[in-house]
């Protein structure tokens, strides 16, 4: 939910910063203000802003003074973090405001009672980024993690103060259909009010629908209408509309919020994914939010480059591997017509590095762990539920679901997704292949394969035959479920060449991607291919990685490797709509 009406005070810029490795800050009352000569920029992770902070994965404090005008007195005020973590605590003017766990979802705290209007206010943020096996995703040490990406810490995404009238919209859920059906559910914090609903084209030139609900008294208002002549949203024509909701009390405007929506249908049936009643093929990438110096912040210009590169290469989709991406990231997907598989930060690729089988079974059977997973899923869906680009949820990445307790966990969270959002399908990225016990719990089977890299290394064709045999076996077991390959690829160091193609060379990566795509693109039960990865990204230090994971077909600074040209050629042969 967004607003042009509410006022926002950006807290982007330089903040005072202090490392607190020994956890002294709370005992020494740093929340009232602290001494430090260090400066940091927000938004961006802390690690690469100073080489001395690069390997720092503990507690750090941020401080910034902000002037709040007298005119905002009596308003509702929130401090909103688009993403910070892992564990964030906030104080204003020495008073504790609240805490939040998790780095990749938006969270906010009401601060109106703590602000001083017409004066400066001191904002203090404490971030604890210590690895922990109970974190989502789990980690034991900076370089011993269940996930294959760098454990960046800090205020990674924008933070701001938002001011609204006491009488305001709390939440807005919008459901649409390609035939113009529009359903809306608003949660309004107000006693008696009128609502004005407007639908406009994306450019805001034409008013398509205007309606009113007079004399509403309840907190929840539902509305349904059929809109004539809407243009459906799809990757070829990503037609967006703006839905505006105004709240009036005694004819006076008190709040106005909006969403950018698209009219589209997604269905999974008969072994296919249908968009607007037409079967589709997902061609694209697993991605990361990762960029030099910025860490986990994706600057708008970098996102623009990424989306134009993805378009140029013929991709139509991506997965938010392995955590929900920023609003800006998904705004561009809505705008440029990318189909998104949205994934929460439940990533377990290397969990056996940090827990044994019994410990894994115990963790995944723990009710508190399930509740924590549900909580982050809830936040993720709340934030991105109205996006036309999001067509499906990947409930987890590479869980050890050959263990019955883990399969049961997946069944429960897949069910929870349906409770929160029955309009979208579910999948999860499995790397247990034929041994996975949870493949039947989701609508689409997604498989990650590295035969030819982690196994059958140096022997691509042997790897491809094994992969194909396993997929065919899975298809036999689940003949009605669509299958997509959510990860396949090989590391390549830019400029490393080899004839014949050998591992780590650009030629080996090119041959591996070509072999996988050419083998899989013509099987009619395969509904998507996502190459791992769009671009090189930073990972944990290990003998398996050379600072970066090099499976990108672009480098970390977005220059093409040899395989980029091949992917363009291959993807041009696959149509988005299969009929
Ligand atoms: C050691 C290993 C073997 C294997 O067969 O698969 C596999 C998968 C791993 O993680 C996934 O693959 C990507 C990669 O290794 O490049 C990761 O970057 C991605 O996040 C994972 O989904 C790791 C290790 C292995």
Coordinates of C-alpha atoms and ligand atoms in Angstrom, one line a residue:
X1 CA 0.0 0.0 0.0
X2 CA 1.4 3.4 -1.0
X3 CA 0.3 7.0 -0.6
X4 CA 0.9 10.3 -2.3
X5 CA -1.1 12.0 0.3
X6 CA 0.7 11.1 3.5
X7 CA 3.9 13.0 4.3
X8 CA 7.2 11.1 4.3
X9 CA 10.4 12.2 6.0
X10 CA 13.3 10.3 4.4
X11 CA 16.0 9.1 6.8
X12 CA 18.3 8.3 3.9
X13 CA 21.8 9.8 4.3
X14 CA 24.7 9.7 6.7
X15 CA 24.2 8.3 10.2
X16 CA 26.5 8.1 13.2
X17 CA 27.7 4.5 13.5
X18 CA 29.3 2.4 16.2
X19 CA 30.3 -1.3 16.4
X20 CA 29.4 -3.0 19.6
X21 CA 31.0 -6.4 19.5
X22 CA 31.0 -6.9 23.3
X23 CA 27.2 -5.9 23.5
X24 CA 27.8 -3.0 25.9
X25 CA 25.4 -0.5 24.2
X26 CA 22.2 -1.4 26.1
X27 CA 24.0 -1.6 29.5
X28 CA 25.7 1.8 28.8
X29 CA 22.5 3.4 27.6
X30 CA 23.6 4.1 24.1
X31 CA 19.9 4.3 23.2
X32 CA 20.0 7.8 24.7
X33 CA 22.8 8.8 22.3
X34 CA 26.4 7.5 21.9
X35 CA 29.9 8.8 21.2
X36 CA 31.5 7.8 17.9
X37 CA 33.4 9.4 15.0
X38 CA 32.3 6.7 12.6
X39 CA 29.8 7.6 9.8
X40 CA 27.7 5.2 7.7
X41 CA 25.3 5.6 4.7
X42 CA 21.7 4.4 4.8
X43 CA 20.4 2.5 2.9
X44 CA 23.2 0.0 2.3
X45 CA 24.6 -2.9 4.3
X46 CA 27.5 -1.9 6.5
X47 CA 30.1 -4.5 5.4
X48 CA 31.6 -3.0 2.3
X49 CA 31.3 0.7 3.4
X50 CA 34.6 0.2 5.3
X51 CA 37.0 -2.8 4.8
X52 CA 37.3 -2.9 8.6
X53 CA 33.6 -3.7 8.9
X54 CA 33.6 -6.2 6.1
X55 CA 33.7 -9.4 8.2
X56 CA 31.8 -7.8 11.1
X57 CA 28.7 -9.9 11.9
X58 CA 27.7 -8.8 15.4
X59 CA 26.0 -5.7 16.9
X60 CA 26.2 -2.2 15.6
X61 CA 24.4 1.1 16.5
X62 CA 23.0 3.9 14.2
X63 CA 22.1 7.4 15.3
X64 CA 20.4 10.2 13.4
X65 CA 18.7 13.4 14.5
X66 CA 15.6 14.5 12.6
X67 CA 13.5 17.6 12.9
X68 CA 9.7 17.1 12.9
X69 CA 7.6 20.1 12.2
X70 CA 5.0 21.4 14.7
X71 CA 2.3 21.1 12.0
X72 CA 2.5 17.2 12.3
X73 CA 1.4 17.3 16.0
X74 CA -1.7 15.1 16.5
X75 CA -0.9 13.0 13.5
X76 CA -0.3 9.2 13.5
X77 CA 3.4 8.7 12.8
X78 CA 5.3 5.6 12.0
X79 CA 9.0 4.8 11.5
X80 CA 9.1 2.4 8.6
X81 CA 12.0 0.2 7.7
X82 CA 11.8 -1.4 4.2
X83 CA 14.4 -3.9 5.3
X84 CA 17.0 -4.1 8.1
X85 CA 18.6 -6.8 10.1
X86 CA 18.9 -9.4 11.2
X87 CA 17.5 -8.2 14.6
X88 CA 16.5 -4.6 14.9
X89 CA 15.7 -2.5 18.0
X90 CA 14.6 1.1 17.8
X91 CA 14.6 4.0 20.3
X92 CA 13.4 7.5 19.9
X93 CA 14.5 10.3 22.3
X94 CA 15.7 7.6 24.6
X95 CA 12.3 5.7 24.7
X96 CA 12.2 2.1 23.4
X97 CA 9.9 1.8 20.4
X98 CA 10.1 -1.9 19.4
X99 CA 12.0 -4.7 17.8
X100 CA 11.8 -6.8 14.7
X101 CA 13.4 -10.0 13.5
X102 CA 14.4 -10.6 9.8
X103 CA 16.2 -8.7 7.2
X104 CA 14.0 -8.7 4.1
X105 CA 10.4 -7.6 5.0
X106 CA 9.0 -4.2 5.7
X107 CA 8.2 -3.3 9.4
X108 CA 7.0 -0.3 11.2
X109 CA 6.4 1.1 14.7
X110 CA 4.0 3.7 15.8
X111 CA 6.0 6.6 17.2
X112 CA 3.5 9.5 17.6
X113 CA 3.6 9.4 21.5
X114 CA 7.4 9.5 21.5
X115 CA 8.1 12.4 19.0
X116 CA 8.7 16.0 20.0
X117 CA 7.1 18.2 17.4
X118 CA 8.7 21.4 16.4
X119 CA 12.1 20.1 17.5
X120 CA 14.9 17.5 16.8
X121 CA 14.3 13.9 17.6
X122 CA 17.0 11.4 18.2
X123 CA 16.6 8.1 16.4
X124 CA 18.7 5.2 17.6
X125 CA 18.8 1.8 15.9
X126 CA 20.6 -1.3 17.2
X127 CA 21.2 -4.1 14.7
X128 CA 22.3 -7.5 15.8
X129 CA 23.5 -9.6 12.8
X130 CA 25.0 -12.5 14.8
X131 CA 24.5 -15.8 12.9
X132 CA 22.2 -18.2 14.7
X133 CA 20.8 -21.6 13.7
X134 CA 17.3 -20.3 14.6
X135 CA 17.6 -17.3 12.2
X136 CA 15.7 -17.3 9.0
X137 CA 17.8 -18.4 7.1
X138 CA 20.0 -20.3 9.6
X139 CA 23.7 -19.7 10.1
X140 CA 26.3 -20.8 12.7
X141 CA 29.2 -18.4 11.8
X142 CA 29.8 -15.8 9.2
X143 CA 31.4 -18.4 6.9
X144 CA 29.4 -21.4 8.1
X145 CA 25.8 -20.8 6.9
X146 CA 22.9 -22.9 5.6
X147 CA 22.8 -20.5 2.6
X148 CA 25.2 -19.6 -0.2
X149 CA 25.2 -15.8 0.0
X150 CA 27.0 -13.3 2.2
X151 CA 25.5 -12.6 5.5
X152 CA 25.3 -8.8 5.1
X153 CA 24.1 -6.7 8.1
X154 CA 22.6 -3.3 8.6
X155 CA 19.8 -1.0 7.4
X156 CA 19.8 -2.4 3.9
X157 CA 16.8 -0.7 2.5
X158 CA 15.1 2.8 2.8
X159 CA 13.9 4.0 6.2
X160 CA 11.5 6.9 6.7
X161 CA 8.9 8.5 9.0
X162 CA 5.4 8.5 7.6
X163 CA 2.7 10.8 8.9
X164 CA -1.0 10.1 8.5
X165 CA -4.3 11.3 9.8
X166 CA -5.6 9.5 12.9
X167 CA -8.3 8.3 10.5
X168 CA -6.4 6.2 8.0
X169 CA -6.3 3.1 5.9
X170 CA -4.4 0.3 7.7
X171 CA -4.4 -2.3 5.0
X172 CA -5.7 -2.9 1.5
X173 CA -6.1 -6.2 -0.3
X174 CA -7.1 -6.2 -4.0
X175 CA -8.1 -9.2 -6.1
X176 CA -8.6 -8.9 -9.8
X177 CA -9.5 -11.2 -12.7
X178 CA -8.6 -10.8 -16.4
X179 CA -12.3 -10.3 -17.2
X180 CA -12.3 -7.0 -15.2
X181 CA -13.6 -8.4 -11.9
X182 CA -12.3 -6.3 -9.0
X183 CA -12.6 -7.2 -5.3
X184 CA -11.2 -5.0 -2.6
X185 CA -11.0 -5.3 1.1
X186 CA -9.9 -2.3 3.1
X187 CA -9.1 -2.1 6.8
X188 CA -9.8 1.4 7.9
X189 CA -8.9 2.9 11.3
X190 CA -11.8 5.4 11.6
X191 CA -15.2 5.5 13.3
X192 CA -17.5 6.8 10.6
X193 CA -16.3 7.7 7.2
X194 CA -17.0 7.7 3.4
X195 CA -14.8 5.9 1.0
X196 CA -14.1 7.0 -2.6
X197 CA -12.8 4.4 -5.0
X198 CA -11.1 5.4 -8.2
X199 CA -9.5 3.4 -10.9
X200 CA -7.2 5.2 -13.3
X201 CA -4.9 4.1 -16.1
X202 CA -1.2 3.9 -15.3
X203 CA -0.5 7.4 -16.7
X204 CA -3.3 8.8 -14.6
X205 CA -4.8 10.4 -17.7
X206 CA -8.2 8.5 -17.7
X207 CA -10.6 7.8 -14.9
X208 CA -12.0 4.3 -15.5
X209 CA -14.1 3.9 -12.5
X210 CA -15.3 6.1 -9.7
X211 CA -17.5 4.9 -6.8
X212 CA -18.4 5.7 -3.2
X213 CA -19.2 3.9 -0.1
X214 CA -21.1 6.3 2.2
X215 CA -21.4 6.1 6.0
X216 CA -19.1 3.2 6.7
X217 CA -18.8 2.3 10.3
X218 CA -16.9 -0.9 10.5
X219 CA -13.2 -1.4 10.4
X220 CA -13.3 -3.7 7.4
X221 CA -15.0 -2.7 4.2
X222 CA -15.4 -5.0 1.2
X223 CA -16.3 -3.9 -2.3
X224 CA -16.8 -5.8 -5.6
X225 CA -17.3 -4.5 -9.1
X226 CA -16.9 -5.6 -12.7
X227 CA -14.9 -3.1 -14.7
X228 CA -15.6 -2.9 -18.5
X229 CA -12.9 -3.0 -21.2
X230 CA -9.9 -3.5 -19.0
X231 CA -6.7 -4.6 -20.8
X232 CA -5.3 -7.7 -19.0
X233 CA -1.8 -7.8 -17.6
X234 CA 0.7 -10.2 -19.1
X235 CA 4.5 -10.2 -19.8
X236 CA 3.9 -9.0 -23.4
X237 CA 1.5 -6.2 -22.4
X238 CA 2.0 -5.4 -18.7
X239 CA -1.0 -3.1 -18.4
X240 CA -1.1 -1.5 -15.0
X241 CA -3.9 0.5 -13.4
X242 CA -3.9 2.7 -10.3
X243 CA -6.5 2.0 -7.7
X244 CA -6.9 4.9 -5.4
X245 CA -8.8 4.8 -2.1
X246 CA -9.7 8.1 -0.4
X247 CA -11.1 8.3 3.2
X248 CA -13.4 11.3 3.9
X249 CA -14.9 12.4 7.2
X250 CA -17.6 15.1 6.9
X251 CA -16.6 15.7 3.3
X252 CA -13.0 16.4 4.4
X253 CA -10.2 14.2 2.9
X254 CA -8.4 12.5 5.7
X255 CA -6.3 9.8 4.0
X256 CA -5.6 8.6 0.5
X257 CA -3.7 5.4 -0.5
X258 CA -3.2 3.6 -3.8
X259 CA -1.9 0.4 -5.4
X260 CA -0.7 -0.4 -8.9
X261 CA -2.7 -3.3 -10.0
X262 CA -3.1 -5.5 -13.1
X263 CA -6.0 -7.6 -14.2
X264 CA -4.9 -11.2 -14.7
X265 CA -5.7 -14.8 -13.9
X266 CA -3.2 -17.5 -12.8
X267 CA -4.2 -21.1 -12.7
X268 CA -2.3 -24.3 -12.3
X269 CA -4.0 -27.3 -13.9
X270 CA -3.4 -30.2 -16.2
X271 CA 0.3 -30.1 -15.8
X272 CA 0.5 -26.5 -16.9
X273 CA 0.6 -22.9 -15.5
X274 CA -2.0 -20.7 -17.2
X275 CA -1.9 -17.0 -17.4
X276 CA -5.2 -15.5 -18.6
X277 CA -6.2 -19.0 -19.7
X278 CA -3.1 -19.5 -21.9
X279 CA -0.3 -22.0 -20.9
X280 CA 3.0 -20.2 -20.2
X281 CA 6.7 -21.1 -20.0
X282 CA 8.8 -19.4 -17.4
X283 CA 12.3 -18.6 -18.8
X284 CA 14.6 -16.6 -16.6
X285 CA 16.8 -16.7 -13.6
X286 CA 17.3 -17.1 -9.9
X287 CA 18.6 -13.7 -8.8
X288 CA 20.1 -12.0 -5.7
X289 CA 20.0 -8.6 -4.2
X290 CA 23.7 -8.0 -4.2
X291 CA 26.0 -5.2 -5.5
X292 CA 29.5 -4.0 -4.8
X293 CA 29.7 -1.6 -1.8
X294 CA 25.9 -1.5 -1.4
X295 CA 25.7 -5.1 -0.2
X296 CA 22.0 -6.0 0.0
X297 CA 20.7 -2.6 -1.3
X298 CA 19.8 -2.5 -4.9
X299 CA 20.1 1.0 -6.1
X300 CA 17.4 1.9 -8.7
X301 CA 19.8 2.4 -11.5
X302 CA 21.3 -1.1 -11.0
X303 CA 17.8 -2.5 -11.0
X304 CA 17.0 -0.7 -14.2
X305 CA 20.1 -2.2 -15.9
X306 CA 19.2 -5.6 -14.6
X307 CA 15.7 -5.5 -16.0
X308 CA 16.8 -4.2 -19.4
X309 CA 19.5 -7.0 -19.5
X310 CA 16.9 -9.6 -18.6
X311 CA 14.5 -8.2 -21.3
X312 CA 17.3 -8.1 -23.9
X313 CA 18.2 -11.7 -23.2
X314 CA 14.6 -12.8 -23.6
X315 CA 13.8 -13.7 -20.0
X316 CA 10.2 -13.3 -18.8
X317 CA 10.5 -14.4 -15.1
X318 CA 12.6 -14.7 -12.0
X319 CA 12.5 -16.2 -8.5
X320 CA 13.2 -13.9 -5.5
X321 CA 15.9 -16.4 -4.4
X322 CA 16.3 -16.7 -1.4
X323 CA 14.3 -13.9 0.4
X324 CA 11.6 -11.4 -0.6
X325 CA 13.1 -8.5 -2.7
X326 CA 12.5 -4.8 -2.2
X327 CA 9.5 -2.9 -3.3
X328 CA 11.5 -1.2 -6.0
X329 CA 12.7 -4.5 -7.4
X330 CA 9.1 -5.9 -7.6
X331 CA 7.7 -2.6 -8.8
X332 CA 9.8 -3.0 -11.9
X333 CA 8.6 -6.6 -12.4
X334 CA 5.0 -5.3 -12.3
X335 CA 5.9 -2.4 -14.7
X336 CA 8.0 -4.4 -17.2
X337 CA 6.0 -7.6 -17.2
X338 CA 8.1 -10.1 -15.4
X339 CA 6.5 -13.2 -13.7
X340 CA 7.8 -13.6 -10.2
X341 CA 8.0 -16.6 -7.9
X342 CA 8.2 -15.0 -4.5
X343 CA 10.3 -16.8 -1.9
X344 CA 10.6 -16.2 1.9
X345 CA 14.0 -16.4 3.6
X346 CA 13.6 -20.1 4.3
X347 CA 16.8 -21.3 2.6
X348 CA 18.5 -24.5 3.7
X349 CA 20.9 -25.6 1.0
X350 CA 23.9 -26.4 3.3
X351 CA 22.0 -27.0 6.5
X352 CA 23.9 -30.2 7.0
X353 CA 27.0 -28.1 7.5
X354 CA 25.6 -26.7 10.7
X355 CA 23.1 -29.4 12.1
X356 CA 23.1 -33.2 12.0
X357 CA 20.1 -35.2 11.0
X358 CA 18.6 -35.5 14.5
X359 CA 19.0 -31.7 15.1
X360 CA 17.4 -30.9 11.7
X361 CA 14.4 -33.1 12.6
X362 CA 14.1 -31.4 16.0
X363 CA 14.3 -27.9 14.6
X364 CA 11.7 -28.5 11.9
X365 CA 9.3 -30.1 14.4
X366 CA 9.6 -27.2 16.8
X367 CA 6.3 -25.3 17.0
X368 CA 8.1 -22.1 17.8
X369 CA 10.2 -22.4 14.6
X370 CA 7.0 -23.0 12.6
X371 CA 5.4 -19.9 14.1
X372 CA 8.5 -17.9 13.2
X373 CA 8.4 -19.1 9.6
X374 CA 4.7 -18.2 9.5
X375 CA 5.3 -14.8 10.8
X376 CA 7.8 -13.9 8.1
X377 CA 5.5 -15.4 5.4
X378 CA 2.7 -13.3 6.7
X379 CA 4.8 -10.1 6.5
X380 CA 6.0 -11.0 3.0
X381 CA 2.5 -11.7 1.7
X382 CA 1.1 -8.5 3.3
X383 CA 3.8 -6.5 1.5
X384 CA 3.5 -8.0 -2.0
X385 CA 0.0 -9.5 -2.2
X386 CA -1.4 -6.9 -4.7
X387 CA 1.3 -7.3 -7.3
X388 CA 0.3 -8.7 -10.7
X389 CA 3.8 -9.9 -11.3
X390 CA 3.7 -12.4 -8.3
X391 CA 2.2 -15.5 -9.8
X392 CA 3.4 -18.2 -7.4
X393 CA 5.1 -18.7 -4.0
X394 CA 8.2 -20.8 -3.5
X395 CA 7.7 -21.8 0.1
X396 CA 11.3 -22.7 0.7
X397 CA 14.7 -23.3 -1.0
X398 CA 16.5 -26.6 -0.8
X399 CA 15.1 -28.0 2.4
X400 CA 16.5 -31.3 3.6
X401 CA 13.1 -32.8 2.7
X402 CA 14.2 -36.4 2.5
X403 CA 13.7 -36.2 6.3
X404 CA 10.0 -36.9 7.2
X405 CA 9.9 -34.1 9.8
X406 CA 11.0 -31.6 7.2
X407 CA 8.5 -32.8 4.7
X408 CA 5.8 -32.3 7.3
X409 CA 7.0 -28.8 8.0
X410 CA 6.7 -28.0 4.2
X411 CA 3.2 -29.5 4.1
X412 CA 2.2 -27.1 7.0
X413 CA 3.7 -24.0 5.5
X414 CA 2.4 -24.7 2.0
X415 CA -1.0 -25.0 3.6
X416 CA -0.5 -21.7 5.5
X417 CA 0.3 -20.0 2.2
X418 CA -3.1 -21.1 0.9
X419 CA -4.8 -19.8 4.0
X420 CA -3.2 -16.4 3.6
X421 CA -3.5 -16.2 -0.2
X422 CA -5.7 -18.8 -2.0
X423 CA -5.3 -16.9 -5.3
X424 CA -1.7 -18.1 -6.0
X425 CA 0.0 -21.4 -6.5
X426 CA 2.8 -22.9 -4.4
X427 CA 6.1 -24.6 -5.2
X428 CA 9.4 -25.1 -3.5
X429 CA 12.9 -25.5 -4.9
X430 CA 14.0 -29.1 -4.2
X431 CA 17.5 -30.4 -4.4
X432 CA 16.6 -33.9 -3.0
X433 CA 15.2 -34.9 -6.4
X434 CA 13.8 -38.5 -6.3
X435 CA 14.4 -38.7 -2.6
X436 CA 12.3 -35.7 -1.8
X437 CA 9.3 -36.6 0.4
X438 CA 7.5 -33.2 0.0
X439 CA 7.1 -32.9 -3.8
X440 CA 3.4 -33.7 -3.5
X441 CA 2.7 -30.9 -1.0
X442 CA 2.8 -28.1 -3.6
X443 CA 1.2 -27.2 -7.0
X444 CA 4.3 -27.1 -9.1
X445 CA 7.4 -29.3 -8.7
X446 CA 10.5 -27.2 -8.8
X447 CA 13.9 -28.9 -9.0
X448 CA 17.5 -27.6 -8.6
X449 CA 20.1 -29.7 -10.5
X450 CA 23.9 -29.5 -10.6
X451 CA 24.8 -32.7 -12.2
X452 CA 27.9 -31.8 -14.3
X453 CA 29.1 -29.4 -11.5
X454 CA 28.9 -30.7 -8.0
X455 CA 28.6 -34.3 -9.2
X456 CA 29.8 -35.7 -12.6
X457 CA 32.1 -32.7 -12.7
X458 CA 33.9 -32.3 -16.0
X459 CA 31.3 -34.6 -17.7
X460 CA 28.4 -32.5 -18.8
X461 CA 26.7 -35.0 -21.0
X462 CA 26.8 -37.7 -18.3
X463 CA 25.4 -35.2 -15.8
X464 CA 22.6 -34.2 -18.2
X465 CA 21.6 -37.9 -18.7
X466 CA 21.4 -38.5 -15.0
X467 CA 19.4 -35.3 -14.4
X468 CA 17.0 -36.3 -17.2
X469 CA 16.5 -39.8 -15.8
X470 CA 15.6 -38.4 -12.4
X471 CA 13.2 -35.8 -13.8
X472 CA 11.4 -38.5 -15.9
X473 CA 11.1 -40.6 -12.8
X474 CA 9.5 -37.7 -10.9
X475 CA 7.2 -36.9 -13.8
X476 CA 6.0 -40.6 -13.7
X477 CA 5.2 -40.3 -10.0
X478 CA 3.4 -37.0 -10.4
X479 CA 2.1 -37.0 -14.0
X480 CA -0.4 -34.1 -13.4
X481 CA 2.0 -31.7 -11.8
X482 CA 3.9 -29.2 -13.9
X483 CA 7.7 -29.3 -13.4
X484 CA 10.2 -26.5 -13.6
X485 CA 13.9 -26.4 -13.1
X486 CA 14.6 -23.6 -10.7
X487 CA 18.4 -23.9 -10.7
X488 CA 21.0 -25.2 -13.0
X489 CA 24.4 -23.7 -14.0
X490 CA 28.1 -23.6 -13.6
X491 CA 30.7 -21.2 -12.2
X492 CA 32.7 -19.2 -14.8
X493 CA 35.4 -16.7 -14.1
X494 CA 35.2 -13.9 -16.6
X495 CA 38.2 -14.1 -18.9
X496 CA 39.1 -17.7 -18.1
X497 CA 39.0 -19.7 -21.4
X498 CA 39.5 -23.3 -22.1
X499 CA 39.4 -25.5 -25.2
X500 CA 38.1 -28.1 -24.5
X501 CA 35.7 -26.6 -22.0
X502 CA 36.9 -27.2 -18.5
X503 CA 35.3 -26.3 -15.2
X504 CA 35.4 -22.6 -14.2
X505 CA 35.9 -21.5 -17.8
X506 CA 33.4 -19.4 -19.7
X507 CA 33.2 -22.2 -22.3
X508 CA 32.2 -24.8 -19.7
X509 CA 29.4 -22.6 -18.3
X510 CA 28.2 -22.0 -21.8
X511 CA 28.2 -25.7 -22.7
X512 CA 26.4 -26.7 -19.5
X513 CA 23.6 -24.1 -19.9
X514 CA 23.2 -25.0 -23.6
X515 CA 23.0 -28.7 -22.8
X516 CA 20.5 -28.3 -20.0
X517 CA 18.2 -25.9 -21.9
X518 CA 18.3 -27.9 -25.2
X519 CA 17.5 -31.1 -23.3
X520 CA 14.7 -29.7 -21.3
X521 CA 12.9 -27.1 -23.4
X522 CA 11.0 -29.6 -25.5
X523 CA 9.5 -31.8 -22.8
X524 CA 5.9 -30.9 -22.5
X525 CA 5.7 -31.4 -18.7
X526 CA 8.5 -28.8 -18.2
X527 CA 7.0 -25.4 -17.7
X528 CA 10.0 -23.3 -16.8
X529 CA 13.8 -23.0 -16.8
X530 CA 15.6 -20.6 -14.4
X531 CA 19.4 -20.4 -14.8
X532 CA 21.4 -20.0 -11.6
X533 CA 22.3 -17.1 -11.5
X534 CA 21.6 -13.8 -13.3
X535 CA 24.8 -12.3 -12.0
X536 CA 27.8 -13.2 -9.9
X537 CA 27.1 -12.5 -6.2
X538 CA 29.1 -12.5 -3.0
X539 CA 29.1 -15.6 -0.9
X540 CA 30.6 -17.0 2.3
X541 CA 34.3 -17.8 2.2
X542 CA 34.9 -21.4 1.5
X543 CA 37.1 -23.6 -0.7
X544 CA 34.1 -23.9 -3.1
X545 CA 34.0 -20.1 -3.8
X546 CA 36.4 -17.5 -5.1
X547 CA 34.9 -14.6 -3.0
X548 CA 31.9 -14.6 -5.3
X549 CA 29.6 -17.4 -6.5
X550 CA 30.5 -17.2 -10.2
X551 CA 27.4 -18.8 -11.7
X552 CA 26.2 -15.5 -13.0
X553 CA 25.9 -15.2 -16.8
X554 CA 26.7 -11.6 -16.0
X555 CA 29.6 -10.5 -13.7
X556 CA 28.8 -8.8 -10.5
X557 CA 29.1 -5.4 -12.2
X558 CA 26.7 -6.7 -14.9
X559 CA 29.1 -7.4 -17.9
X560 CA 28.2 -10.4 -20.0
X561 CA 30.1 -13.7 -20.0
X562 CA 30.2 -15.9 -23.1
X563 CA 27.0 -17.7 -22.0
X564 CA 24.9 -14.5 -22.1
X565 CA 24.8 -14.6 -25.9
X566 CA 23.9 -18.3 -25.8
X567 CA 21.1 -17.7 -23.4
X568 CA 19.7 -15.0 -25.6
X569 CA 19.7 -17.4 -28.6
X570 CA 18.1 -20.2 -26.6
X571 CA 15.5 -18.1 -24.9
X572 CA 14.5 -16.6 -28.3
X573 CA 13.4 -20.2 -29.3
X574 CA 11.0 -20.5 -26.3
X575 CA 7.8 -18.6 -26.4
X576 CA 6.1 -17.2 -23.3
X577 CA 2.7 -18.4 -24.4
X578 CA 2.8 -22.0 -25.5
X579 CA -0.4 -21.7 -27.6
Ligands
LIG1 C1 27.6 -29.0 -2.5 C2 26.4 -28.9 -3.3 C3 26.0 -30.0 -4.1 C4 24.8 -29.9 -4.8 O1 24.5 -30.9 -5.5 O2 24.0 -28.9 -4.8 C5 24.4 -27.8 -4.0 C6 23.5 -26.7 -4.0 C7 23.9 -25.6 -3.3 O3 23.1 -24.5 -3.2 C8 22.2 -24.1 -4.3 O4 22.9 -23.9 -5.4 C9 23.6 -22.7 -5.6 C10 25.1 -22.9 -5.9 O5 25.7 -23.8 -5.3 O6 25.7 -22.2 -6.7 C11 23.5 -21.7 -4.5 O7 24.0 -20.5 -4.7 C12 22.0 -21.6 -4.2 O8 21.7 -20.6 -3.2 C13 21.4 -22.9 -3.7 O9 20.0 -23.0 -3.9 C14 25.0 -25.6 -2.6 C15 25.9 -26.6 -2.5 C16 25.5 -27.8 -3.3

